[in-house]
Short mmCIF file of C-alpha atoms in Angstrom, two decimals:
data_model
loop_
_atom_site.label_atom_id
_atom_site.label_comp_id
_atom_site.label_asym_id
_atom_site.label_seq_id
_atom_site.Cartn_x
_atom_site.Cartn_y
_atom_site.Cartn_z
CA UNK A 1 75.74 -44.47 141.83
CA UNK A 2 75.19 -41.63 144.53
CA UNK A 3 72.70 -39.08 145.31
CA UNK A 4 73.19 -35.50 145.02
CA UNK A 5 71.37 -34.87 148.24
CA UNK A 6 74.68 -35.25 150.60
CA UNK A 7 76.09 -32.20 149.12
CA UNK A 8 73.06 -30.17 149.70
CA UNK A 9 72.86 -31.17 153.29
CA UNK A 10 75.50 -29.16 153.98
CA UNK A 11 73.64 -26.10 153.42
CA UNK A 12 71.53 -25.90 156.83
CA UNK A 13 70.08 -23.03 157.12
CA UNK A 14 70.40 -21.23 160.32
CA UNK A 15 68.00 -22.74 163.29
CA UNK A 16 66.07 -24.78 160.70
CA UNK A 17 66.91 -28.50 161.93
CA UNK A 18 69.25 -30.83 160.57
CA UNK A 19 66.90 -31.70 157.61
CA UNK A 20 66.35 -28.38 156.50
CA UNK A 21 68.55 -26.81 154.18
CA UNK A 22 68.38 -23.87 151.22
CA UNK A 23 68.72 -24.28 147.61
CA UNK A 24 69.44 -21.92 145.24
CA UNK A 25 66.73 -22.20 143.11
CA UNK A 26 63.81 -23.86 145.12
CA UNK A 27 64.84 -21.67 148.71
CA UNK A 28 64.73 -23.61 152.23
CA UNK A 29 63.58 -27.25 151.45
CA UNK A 30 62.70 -30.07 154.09
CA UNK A 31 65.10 -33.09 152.33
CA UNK A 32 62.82 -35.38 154.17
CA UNK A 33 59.82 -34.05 152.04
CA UNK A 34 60.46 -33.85 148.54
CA UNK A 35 58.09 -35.12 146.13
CA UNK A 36 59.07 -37.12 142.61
CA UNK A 37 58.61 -34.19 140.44
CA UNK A 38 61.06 -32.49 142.58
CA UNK A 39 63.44 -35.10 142.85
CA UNK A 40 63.09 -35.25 138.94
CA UNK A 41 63.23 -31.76 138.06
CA UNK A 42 66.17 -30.45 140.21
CA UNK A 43 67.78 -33.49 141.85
CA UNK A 44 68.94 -35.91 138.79
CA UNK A 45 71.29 -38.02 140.48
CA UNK A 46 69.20 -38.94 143.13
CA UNK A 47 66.27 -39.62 140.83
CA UNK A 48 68.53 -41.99 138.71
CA UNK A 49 69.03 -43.34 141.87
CA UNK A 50 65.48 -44.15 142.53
CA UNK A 51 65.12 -45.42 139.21
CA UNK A 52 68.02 -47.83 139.31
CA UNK A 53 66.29 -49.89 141.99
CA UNK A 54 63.87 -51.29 144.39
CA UNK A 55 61.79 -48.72 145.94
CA UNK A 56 58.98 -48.26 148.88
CA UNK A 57 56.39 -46.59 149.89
CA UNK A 58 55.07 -46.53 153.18
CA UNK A 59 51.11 -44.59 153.17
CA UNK A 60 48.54 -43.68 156.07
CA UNK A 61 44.77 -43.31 155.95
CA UNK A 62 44.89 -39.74 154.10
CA UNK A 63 42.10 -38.16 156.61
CA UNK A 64 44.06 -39.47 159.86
CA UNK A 65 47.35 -37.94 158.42
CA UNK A 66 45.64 -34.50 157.42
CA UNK A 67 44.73 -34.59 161.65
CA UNK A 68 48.46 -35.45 162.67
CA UNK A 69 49.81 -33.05 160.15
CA UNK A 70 47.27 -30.14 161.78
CA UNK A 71 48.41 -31.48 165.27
CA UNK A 72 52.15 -31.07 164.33
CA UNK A 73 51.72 -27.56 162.69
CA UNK A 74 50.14 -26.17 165.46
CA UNK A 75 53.40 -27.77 167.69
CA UNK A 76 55.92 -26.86 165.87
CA UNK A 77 54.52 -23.25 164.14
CA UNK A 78 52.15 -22.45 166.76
CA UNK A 79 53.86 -23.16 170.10
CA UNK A 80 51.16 -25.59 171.31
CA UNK A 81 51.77 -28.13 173.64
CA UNK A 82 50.08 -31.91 172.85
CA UNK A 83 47.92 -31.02 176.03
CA UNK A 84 46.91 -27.25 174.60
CA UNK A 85 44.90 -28.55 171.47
CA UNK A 86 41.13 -28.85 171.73
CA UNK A 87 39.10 -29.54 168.86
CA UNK A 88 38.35 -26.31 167.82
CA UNK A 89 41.79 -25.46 167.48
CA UNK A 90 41.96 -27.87 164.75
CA UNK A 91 39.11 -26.66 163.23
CA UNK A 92 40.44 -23.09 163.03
CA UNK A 93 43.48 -24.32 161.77
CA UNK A 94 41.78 -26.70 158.94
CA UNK A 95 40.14 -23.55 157.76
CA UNK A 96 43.53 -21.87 157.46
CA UNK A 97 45.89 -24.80 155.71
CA UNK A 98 42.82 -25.60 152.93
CA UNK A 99 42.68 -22.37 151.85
CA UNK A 100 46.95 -22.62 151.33
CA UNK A 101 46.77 -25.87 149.96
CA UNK A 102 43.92 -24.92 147.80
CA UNK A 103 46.66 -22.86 145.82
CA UNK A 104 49.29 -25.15 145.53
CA UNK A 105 51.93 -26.56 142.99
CA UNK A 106 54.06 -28.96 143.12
CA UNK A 107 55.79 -27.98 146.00
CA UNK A 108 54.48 -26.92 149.06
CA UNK A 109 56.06 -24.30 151.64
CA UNK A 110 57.30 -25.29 154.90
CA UNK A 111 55.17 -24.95 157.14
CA UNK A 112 52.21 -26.70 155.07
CA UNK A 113 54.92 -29.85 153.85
CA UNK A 114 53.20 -32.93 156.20
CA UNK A 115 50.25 -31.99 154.38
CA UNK A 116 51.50 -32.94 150.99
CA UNK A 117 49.66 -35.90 148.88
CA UNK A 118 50.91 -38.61 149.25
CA UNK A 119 50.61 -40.14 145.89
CA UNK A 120 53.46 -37.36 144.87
CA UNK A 121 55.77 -39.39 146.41
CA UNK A 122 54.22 -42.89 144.58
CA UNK A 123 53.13 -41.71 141.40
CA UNK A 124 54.39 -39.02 138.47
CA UNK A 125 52.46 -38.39 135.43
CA UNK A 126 49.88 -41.50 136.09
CA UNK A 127 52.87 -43.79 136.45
CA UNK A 128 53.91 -45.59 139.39
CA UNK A 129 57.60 -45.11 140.22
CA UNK A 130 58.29 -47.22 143.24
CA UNK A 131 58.26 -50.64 143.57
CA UNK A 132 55.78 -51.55 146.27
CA UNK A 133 53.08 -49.43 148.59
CA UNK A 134 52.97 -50.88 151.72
CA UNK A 135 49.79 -49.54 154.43
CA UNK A 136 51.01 -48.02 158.35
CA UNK A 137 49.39 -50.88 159.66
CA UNK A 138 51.63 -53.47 157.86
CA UNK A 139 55.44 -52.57 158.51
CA UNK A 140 55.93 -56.12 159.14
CA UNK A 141 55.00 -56.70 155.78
CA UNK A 142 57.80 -53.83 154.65
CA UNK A 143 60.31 -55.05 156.67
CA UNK A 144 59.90 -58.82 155.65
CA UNK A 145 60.22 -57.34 152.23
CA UNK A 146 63.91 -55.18 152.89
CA UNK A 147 65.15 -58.93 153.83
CA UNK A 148 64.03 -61.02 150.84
CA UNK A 149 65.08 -57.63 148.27
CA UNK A 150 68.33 -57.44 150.06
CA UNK A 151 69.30 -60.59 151.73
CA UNK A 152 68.63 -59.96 155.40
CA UNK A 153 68.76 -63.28 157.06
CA UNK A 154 65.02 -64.97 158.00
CA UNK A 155 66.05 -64.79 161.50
CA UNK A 156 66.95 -61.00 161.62
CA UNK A 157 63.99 -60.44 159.25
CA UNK A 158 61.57 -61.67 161.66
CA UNK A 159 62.84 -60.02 164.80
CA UNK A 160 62.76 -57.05 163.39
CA UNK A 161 59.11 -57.36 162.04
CA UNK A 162 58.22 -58.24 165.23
CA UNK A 163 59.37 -55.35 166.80
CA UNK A 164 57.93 -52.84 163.78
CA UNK A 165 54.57 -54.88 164.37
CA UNK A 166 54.70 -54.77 168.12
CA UNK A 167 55.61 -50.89 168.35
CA UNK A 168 53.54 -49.35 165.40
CA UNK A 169 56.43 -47.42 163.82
CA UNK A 170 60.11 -47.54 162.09
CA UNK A 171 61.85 -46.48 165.39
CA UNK A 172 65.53 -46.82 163.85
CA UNK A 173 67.23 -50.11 163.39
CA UNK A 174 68.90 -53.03 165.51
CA UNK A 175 72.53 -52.24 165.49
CA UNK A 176 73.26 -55.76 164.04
CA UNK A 177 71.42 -54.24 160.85
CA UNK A 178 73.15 -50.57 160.64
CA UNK A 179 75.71 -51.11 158.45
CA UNK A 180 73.46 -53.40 156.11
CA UNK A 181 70.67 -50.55 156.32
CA UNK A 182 72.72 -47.40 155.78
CA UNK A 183 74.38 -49.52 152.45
CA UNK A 184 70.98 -50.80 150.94
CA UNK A 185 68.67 -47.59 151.90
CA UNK A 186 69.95 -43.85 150.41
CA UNK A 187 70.30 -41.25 152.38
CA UNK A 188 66.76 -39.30 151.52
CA UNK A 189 64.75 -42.70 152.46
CA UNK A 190 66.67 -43.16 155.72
CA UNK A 191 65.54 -39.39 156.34
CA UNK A 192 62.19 -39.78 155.61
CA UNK A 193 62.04 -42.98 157.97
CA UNK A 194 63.60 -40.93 160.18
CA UNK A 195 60.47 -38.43 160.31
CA UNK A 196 57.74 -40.90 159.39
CA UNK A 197 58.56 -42.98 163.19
CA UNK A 198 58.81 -39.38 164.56
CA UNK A 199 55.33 -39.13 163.20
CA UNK A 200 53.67 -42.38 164.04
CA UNK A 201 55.27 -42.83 167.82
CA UNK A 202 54.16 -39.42 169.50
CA UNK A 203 51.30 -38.03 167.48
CA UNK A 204 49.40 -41.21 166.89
CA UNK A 205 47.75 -41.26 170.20
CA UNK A 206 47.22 -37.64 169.69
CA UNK A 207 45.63 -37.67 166.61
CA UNK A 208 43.58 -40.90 167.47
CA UNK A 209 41.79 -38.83 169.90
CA UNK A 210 40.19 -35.98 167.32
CA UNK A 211 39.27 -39.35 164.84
CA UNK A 212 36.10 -38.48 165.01
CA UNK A 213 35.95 -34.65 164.79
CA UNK A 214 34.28 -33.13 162.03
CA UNK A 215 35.56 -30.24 159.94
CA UNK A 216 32.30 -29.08 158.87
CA UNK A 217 31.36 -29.65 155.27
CA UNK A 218 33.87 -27.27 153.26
CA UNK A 219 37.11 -29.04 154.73
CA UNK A 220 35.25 -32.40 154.68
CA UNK A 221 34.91 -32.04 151.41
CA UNK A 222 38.26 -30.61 150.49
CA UNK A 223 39.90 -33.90 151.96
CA UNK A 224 37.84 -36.26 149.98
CA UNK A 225 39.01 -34.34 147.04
CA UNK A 226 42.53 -32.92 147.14
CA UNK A 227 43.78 -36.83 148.69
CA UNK A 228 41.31 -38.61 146.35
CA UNK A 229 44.62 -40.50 145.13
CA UNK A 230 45.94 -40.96 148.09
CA UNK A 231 42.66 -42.94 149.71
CA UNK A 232 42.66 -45.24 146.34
CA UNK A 233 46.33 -45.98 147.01
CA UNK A 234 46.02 -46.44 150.76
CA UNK A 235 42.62 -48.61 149.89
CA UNK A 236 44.61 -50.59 147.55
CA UNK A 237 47.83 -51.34 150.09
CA UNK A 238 45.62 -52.64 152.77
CA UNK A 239 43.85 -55.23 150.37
CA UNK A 240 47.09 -56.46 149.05
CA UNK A 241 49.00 -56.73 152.49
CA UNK A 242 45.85 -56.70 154.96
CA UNK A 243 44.91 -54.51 157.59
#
């Protein structure tokens, strides 16, 4: 069985990035950031894909993602430097992405995609489609479970849960696992491994620093509400792997 992402990815759009590409019903897409009910709807080969076997989820604290997503859109849509944002930069900006996301469907534009839920890539319609949630601050606990679902050796396992432990992010894999990884994991979950150590390595110090800011009460609130789900699922991961 084989996705029908592949195909698509040949369709870069002009000065987009590698993982951007148009289709001709939904427009320019990020491949790395497509939720279930667009995977369902317009992708069917990929989501029998998903269906046909072990899948997982890898979630963040919702309110410390919503920070690292504001950090990144001001980077990459704003021209910011890491060094350039103060805290009420982020504040503006928090002002500006609720009132988008307020709006939303399904599917969210480009330059508001890391601020997706990210129960739409766990759940559809109240079910649970993959196999196992697994918190940021457990990727041991992921990668011990890639060996025992697809036979890694113990001794591989554990080096390379190490090194996910010691480092804090999926930074690619140990060339003795390539071949093993590109066969077991499809293409659009190598991608979006691809962007989630992008997202944990540089930003996380980053974002770590504006923990503490507030939004003032309207955004505050927004976040509580619109990733509701995602906090319960997040909440849930970390009490059945540990922090």
């Amino acid at each position: 069985m084989s996705s029908d992402l592949p195909e698509l990815a040949s369709r870069r759009c002009d000065g987009g990035g590698e993982h951007i590409v148009r289709h001709p019903r939904l427009g320019d897409i990020h491949l790395a950031h497509l939720p279930l009910q667009i995977l369902r709807d317009n992708f069917p080969a990929t989501w029998a894909l998903i269906l046909s076997g072990p899948s997982f989820a890898v979630v963040h604290d919702p309110r410390a993602c919503f920070i690292s997503a504001l950090i990144q859109r001001l980077q990459e849509f704003k021209g910011y430097e890491a060094t350039d944002i103060h805290p009420e930069d982020l504040q503006r900006e928090a002002i500006e992405v609720v009132k988008r996301l307020d709006t939303r469907d399904a599917f969210v534009d480009l330059e508001h995609i890391n601020f997706m839920r990210q129960s739409d890539h766990v759940d559809l319609d109240d079910h649970r489609v993959v196999t196992a949630v697994f918190p940021i601050e457990r990727l041991d606990a992921l990668w011990s479970r890639l060996g025992e679902t697809f036979g890694l050796n113990d001794q591989t396992t554990a080096w390379a849960g190490a090194s996910l432990a010691s480092h804090g992010r999926l930074r690619g894999v140990h060339r003795r696992l390539a071949s093993t990884y590109r066969r077991v994991v499809s293409e659009p979950a190598r991608q979006r491994i691809f962007m989630l150590s992008k997202r944990v390595g540089p930003l996380r110090g980053v974002s770590n620093a504006f923990a503490s800011l507030s939004f003032g009460e309207d955004v505050e609130r927004f976040i509580k509400t619109f990733y509701a789900k995602d906090m319960e699922i997040h909440r849930a991961a970390l009490a059945e792997w540990g922090p």
